[in-house]
PDB file of C-alpha atoms in Angstrom:
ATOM      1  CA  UNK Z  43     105.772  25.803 -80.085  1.00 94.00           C
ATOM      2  CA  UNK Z  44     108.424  27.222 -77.337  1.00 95.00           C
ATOM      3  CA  UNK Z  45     109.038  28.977 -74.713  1.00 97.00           C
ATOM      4  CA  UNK Z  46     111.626  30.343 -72.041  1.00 96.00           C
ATOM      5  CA  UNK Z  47     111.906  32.899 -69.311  1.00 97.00           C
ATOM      6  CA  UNK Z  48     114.412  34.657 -67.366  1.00 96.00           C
ATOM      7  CA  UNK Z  49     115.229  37.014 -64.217  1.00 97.00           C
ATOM      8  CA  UNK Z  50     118.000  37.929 -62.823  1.00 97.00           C
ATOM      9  CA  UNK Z  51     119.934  41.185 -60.864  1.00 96.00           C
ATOM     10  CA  UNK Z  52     122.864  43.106 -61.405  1.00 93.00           C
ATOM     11  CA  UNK Z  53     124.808  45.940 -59.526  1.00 94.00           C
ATOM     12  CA  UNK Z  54     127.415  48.263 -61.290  1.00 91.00           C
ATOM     13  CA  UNK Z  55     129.603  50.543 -59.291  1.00 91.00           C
ATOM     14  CA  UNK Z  56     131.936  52.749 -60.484  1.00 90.00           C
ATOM     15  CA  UNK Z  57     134.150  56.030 -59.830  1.00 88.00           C
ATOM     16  CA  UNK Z  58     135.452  58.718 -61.689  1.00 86.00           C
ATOM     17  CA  UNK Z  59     137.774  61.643 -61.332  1.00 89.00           C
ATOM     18  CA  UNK Z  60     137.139  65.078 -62.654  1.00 88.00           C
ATOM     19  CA  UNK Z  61     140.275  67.145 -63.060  1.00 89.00           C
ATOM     20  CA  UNK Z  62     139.562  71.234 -63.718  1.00 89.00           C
ATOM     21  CA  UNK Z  63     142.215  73.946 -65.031  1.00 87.00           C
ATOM     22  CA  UNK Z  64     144.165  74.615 -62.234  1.00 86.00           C
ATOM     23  CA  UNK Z  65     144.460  71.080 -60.873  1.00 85.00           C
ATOM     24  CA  UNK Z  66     141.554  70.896 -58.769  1.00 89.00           C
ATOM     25  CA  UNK Z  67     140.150  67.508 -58.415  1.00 89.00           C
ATOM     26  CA  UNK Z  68     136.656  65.741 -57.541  1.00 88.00           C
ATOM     27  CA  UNK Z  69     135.648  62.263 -57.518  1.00 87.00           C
ATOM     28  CA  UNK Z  70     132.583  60.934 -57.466  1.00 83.00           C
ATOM     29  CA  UNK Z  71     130.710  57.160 -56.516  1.00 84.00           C
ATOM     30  CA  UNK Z  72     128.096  55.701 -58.179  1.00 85.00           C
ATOM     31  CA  UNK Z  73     126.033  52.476 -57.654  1.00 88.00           C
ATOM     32  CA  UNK Z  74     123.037  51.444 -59.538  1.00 89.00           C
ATOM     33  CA  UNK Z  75     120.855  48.185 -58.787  1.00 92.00           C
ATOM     34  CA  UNK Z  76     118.892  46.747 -61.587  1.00 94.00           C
ATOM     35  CA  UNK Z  77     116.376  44.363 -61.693  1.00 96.00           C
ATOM     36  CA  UNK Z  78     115.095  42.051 -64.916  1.00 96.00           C
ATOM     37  CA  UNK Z  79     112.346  39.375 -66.085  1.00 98.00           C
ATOM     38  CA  UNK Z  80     110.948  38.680 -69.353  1.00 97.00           C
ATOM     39  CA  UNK Z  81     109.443  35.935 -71.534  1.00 97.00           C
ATOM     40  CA  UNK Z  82     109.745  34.737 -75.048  1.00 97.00           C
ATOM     41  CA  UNK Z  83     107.068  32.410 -77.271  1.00 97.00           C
ATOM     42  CA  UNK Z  84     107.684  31.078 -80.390  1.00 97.00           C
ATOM     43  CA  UNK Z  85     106.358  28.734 -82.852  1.00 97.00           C
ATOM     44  CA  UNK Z  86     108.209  27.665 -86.107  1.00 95.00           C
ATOM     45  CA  UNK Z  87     108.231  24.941 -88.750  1.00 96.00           C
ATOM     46  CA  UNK Z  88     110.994  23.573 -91.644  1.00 96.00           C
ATOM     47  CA  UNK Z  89     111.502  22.277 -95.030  1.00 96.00           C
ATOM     48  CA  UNK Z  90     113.793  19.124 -94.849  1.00 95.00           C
ATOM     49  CA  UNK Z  91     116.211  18.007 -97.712  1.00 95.00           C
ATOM     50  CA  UNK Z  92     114.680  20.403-100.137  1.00 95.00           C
ATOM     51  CA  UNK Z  93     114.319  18.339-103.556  1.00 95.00           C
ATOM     52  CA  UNK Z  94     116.267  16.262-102.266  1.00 95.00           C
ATOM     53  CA  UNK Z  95     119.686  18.606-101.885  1.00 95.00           C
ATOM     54  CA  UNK Z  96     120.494  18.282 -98.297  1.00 94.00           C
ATOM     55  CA  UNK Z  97     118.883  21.642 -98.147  1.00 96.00           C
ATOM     56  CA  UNK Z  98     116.774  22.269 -94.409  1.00 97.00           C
ATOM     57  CA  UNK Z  99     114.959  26.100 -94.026  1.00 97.00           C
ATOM     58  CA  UNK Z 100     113.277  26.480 -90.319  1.00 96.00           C
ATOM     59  CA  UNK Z 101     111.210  29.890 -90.438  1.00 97.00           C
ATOM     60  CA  UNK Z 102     109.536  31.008 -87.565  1.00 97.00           C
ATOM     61  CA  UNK Z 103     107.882  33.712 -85.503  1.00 98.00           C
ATOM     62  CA  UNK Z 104     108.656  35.021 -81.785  1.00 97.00           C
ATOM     63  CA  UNK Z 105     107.583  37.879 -79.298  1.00 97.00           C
ATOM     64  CA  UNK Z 106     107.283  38.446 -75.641  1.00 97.00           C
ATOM     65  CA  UNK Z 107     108.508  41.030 -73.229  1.00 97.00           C
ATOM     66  CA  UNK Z 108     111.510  42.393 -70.805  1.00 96.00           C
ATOM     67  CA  UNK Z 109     110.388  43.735 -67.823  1.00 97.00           C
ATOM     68  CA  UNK Z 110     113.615  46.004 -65.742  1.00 96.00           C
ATOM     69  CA  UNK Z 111     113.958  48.566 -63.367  1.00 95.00           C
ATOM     70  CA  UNK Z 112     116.873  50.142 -62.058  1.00 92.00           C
ATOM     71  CA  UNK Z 113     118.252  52.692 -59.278  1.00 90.00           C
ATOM     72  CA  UNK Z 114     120.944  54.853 -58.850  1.00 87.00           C
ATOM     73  CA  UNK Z 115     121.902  54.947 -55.030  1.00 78.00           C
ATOM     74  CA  UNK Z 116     124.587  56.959 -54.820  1.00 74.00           C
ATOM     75  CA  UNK Z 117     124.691  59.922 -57.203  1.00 69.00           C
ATOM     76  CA  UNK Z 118     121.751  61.608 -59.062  1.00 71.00           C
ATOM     77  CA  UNK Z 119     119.132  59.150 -57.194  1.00 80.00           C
ATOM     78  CA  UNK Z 120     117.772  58.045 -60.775  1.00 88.00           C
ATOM     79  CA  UNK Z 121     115.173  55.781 -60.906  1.00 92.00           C
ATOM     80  CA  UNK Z 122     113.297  53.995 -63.854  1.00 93.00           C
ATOM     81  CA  UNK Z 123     111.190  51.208 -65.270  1.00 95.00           C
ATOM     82  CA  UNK Z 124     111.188  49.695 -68.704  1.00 94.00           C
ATOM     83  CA  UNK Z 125     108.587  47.822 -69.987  1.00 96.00           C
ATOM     84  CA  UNK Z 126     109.969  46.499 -73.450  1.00 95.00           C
ATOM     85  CA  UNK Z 127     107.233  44.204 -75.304  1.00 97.00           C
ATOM     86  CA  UNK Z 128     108.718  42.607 -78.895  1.00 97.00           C
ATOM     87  CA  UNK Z 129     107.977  40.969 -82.186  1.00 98.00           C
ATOM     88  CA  UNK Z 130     109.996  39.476 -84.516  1.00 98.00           C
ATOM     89  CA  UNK Z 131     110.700  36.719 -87.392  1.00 98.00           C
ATOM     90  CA  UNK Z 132     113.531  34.514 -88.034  1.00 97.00           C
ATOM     91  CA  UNK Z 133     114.973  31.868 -90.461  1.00 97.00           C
ATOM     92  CA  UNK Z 134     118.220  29.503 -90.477  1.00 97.00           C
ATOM     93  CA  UNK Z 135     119.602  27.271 -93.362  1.00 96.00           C
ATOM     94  CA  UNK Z 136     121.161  24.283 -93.219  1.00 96.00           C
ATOM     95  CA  UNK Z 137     123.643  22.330 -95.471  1.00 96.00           C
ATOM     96  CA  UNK Z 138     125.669  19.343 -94.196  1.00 92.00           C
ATOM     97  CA  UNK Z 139     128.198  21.466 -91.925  1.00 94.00           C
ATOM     98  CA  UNK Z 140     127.270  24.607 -93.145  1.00 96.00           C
ATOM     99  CA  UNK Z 141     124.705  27.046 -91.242  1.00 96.00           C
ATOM    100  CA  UNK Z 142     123.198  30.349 -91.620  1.00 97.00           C
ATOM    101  CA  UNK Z 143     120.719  32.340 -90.205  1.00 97.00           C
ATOM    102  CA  UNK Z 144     118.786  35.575 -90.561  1.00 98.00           C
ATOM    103  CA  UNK Z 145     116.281  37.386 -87.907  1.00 97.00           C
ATOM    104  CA  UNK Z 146     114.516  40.859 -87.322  1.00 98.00           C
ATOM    105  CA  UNK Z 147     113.165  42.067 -84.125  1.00 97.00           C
ATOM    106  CA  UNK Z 148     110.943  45.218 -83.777  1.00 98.00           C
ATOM    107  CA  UNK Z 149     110.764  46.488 -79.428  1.00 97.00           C
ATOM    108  CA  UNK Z 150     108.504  48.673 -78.219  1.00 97.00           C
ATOM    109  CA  UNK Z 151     110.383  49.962 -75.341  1.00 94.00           C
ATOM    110  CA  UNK Z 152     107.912  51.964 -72.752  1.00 95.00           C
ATOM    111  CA  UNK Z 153     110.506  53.943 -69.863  1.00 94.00           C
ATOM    112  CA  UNK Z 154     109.571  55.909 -66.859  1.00 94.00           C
ATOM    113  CA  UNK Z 155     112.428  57.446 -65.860  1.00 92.00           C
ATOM    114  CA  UNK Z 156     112.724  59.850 -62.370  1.00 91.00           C
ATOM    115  CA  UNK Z 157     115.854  62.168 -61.614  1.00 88.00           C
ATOM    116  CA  UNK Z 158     114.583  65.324 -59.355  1.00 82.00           C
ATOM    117  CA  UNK Z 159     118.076  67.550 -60.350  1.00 81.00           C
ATOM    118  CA  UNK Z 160     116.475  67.115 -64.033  1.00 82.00           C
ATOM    119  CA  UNK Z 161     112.576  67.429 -63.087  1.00 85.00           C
ATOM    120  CA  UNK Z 162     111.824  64.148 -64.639  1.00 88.00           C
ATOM    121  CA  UNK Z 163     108.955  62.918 -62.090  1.00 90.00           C
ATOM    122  CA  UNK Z 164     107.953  59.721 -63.997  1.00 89.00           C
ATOM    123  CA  UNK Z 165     108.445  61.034 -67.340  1.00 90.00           C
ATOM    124  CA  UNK Z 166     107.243  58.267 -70.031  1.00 93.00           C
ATOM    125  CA  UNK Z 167     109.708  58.309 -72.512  1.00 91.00           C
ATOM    126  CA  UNK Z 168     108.614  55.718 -75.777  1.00 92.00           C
ATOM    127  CA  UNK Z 169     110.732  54.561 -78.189  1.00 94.00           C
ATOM    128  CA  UNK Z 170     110.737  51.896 -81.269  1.00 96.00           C
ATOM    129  CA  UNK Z 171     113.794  50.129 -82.762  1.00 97.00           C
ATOM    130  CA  UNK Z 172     114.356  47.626 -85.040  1.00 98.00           C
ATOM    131  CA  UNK Z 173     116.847  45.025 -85.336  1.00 98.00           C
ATOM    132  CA  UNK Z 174     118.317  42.983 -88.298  1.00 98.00           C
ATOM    133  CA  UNK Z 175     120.982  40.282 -87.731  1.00 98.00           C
ATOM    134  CA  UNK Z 176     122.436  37.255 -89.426  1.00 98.00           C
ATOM    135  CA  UNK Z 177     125.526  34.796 -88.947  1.00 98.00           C
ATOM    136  CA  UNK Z 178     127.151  31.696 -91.116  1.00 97.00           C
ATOM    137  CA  UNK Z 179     129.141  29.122 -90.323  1.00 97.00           C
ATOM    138  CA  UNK Z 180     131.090  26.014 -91.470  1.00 96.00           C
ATOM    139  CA  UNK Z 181     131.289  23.164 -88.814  1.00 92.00           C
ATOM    140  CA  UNK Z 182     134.680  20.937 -88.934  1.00 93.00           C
ATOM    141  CA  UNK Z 183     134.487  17.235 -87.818  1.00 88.00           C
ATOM    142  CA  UNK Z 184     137.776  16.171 -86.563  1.00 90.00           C
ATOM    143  CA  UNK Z 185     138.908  12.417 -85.717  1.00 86.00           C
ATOM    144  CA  UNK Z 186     139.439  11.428 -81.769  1.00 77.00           C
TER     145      UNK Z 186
END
């Protein structure tokens, strides 16, 4: 069994310039403060030296949830929360110096999202994605 957290806070500012026929010019600010926290649990188990071929397989299972809001202070005053609970599986292979591994994630992203120039006054927006991903590698020993 395992498990980890994490929080944290970001602000991203930026500016841009909007140039029209004619040569007209605006620019305009934007700030947006965000907010995080979120939890993962796991359990998983492994095969050692399968048959005796230096062969390891660790499988295992995770979920948990992201928690995040954000703000938009200067600008279109956006606001929103995301709730974004997730389940997933996961395996890695080992050989020696070589290593692999494989995992899917499925989030279940719940938003609230408020922006009065669109009418959005809490609007629930819910979405699903799914994620596949997978690396290898060879590690390389090398004398001090």
């Amino acid at each position: 069994l395992w498990a980890r957290g994490v929080t944290g806070d970001f602000t991203v500012r930026g500016a841009s310039t909007t140039v029209f026929a004619g040569g007209a010019a605006t620019t305009a600010n934007t700030r947006v403060e965000n907010n995080f926290a979120g939890f993962q649990f796991g359990v998983d188990t492994g095969v050692f030296n399968i048959d005796n071929s230096g062969w390891n397989l660790h499988l295992g299972v995770t979920g948990g949830e992201v928690f995040a809001n954000g703000t938009q202070r200067i600008g279109a005053q956006t606001s929103g929360t995301f709730n974004v609970p997730f389940i997933g599986v996961y395996a890695a292979f080992t050989n020696g110096p070589f290593f692999s591994d494989i995992s899917y994630r499925h989030d279940f992203y719940d938003a609230r999202l408020t922006n009065a120039l669109a009418g959005a006054n809490n609007q629930r927006i819910a979405i699903e994605s799914n994620a596949v991903s997978g690396s290898g590698g060879y590690r390389f020993d090398f004398e001090n």
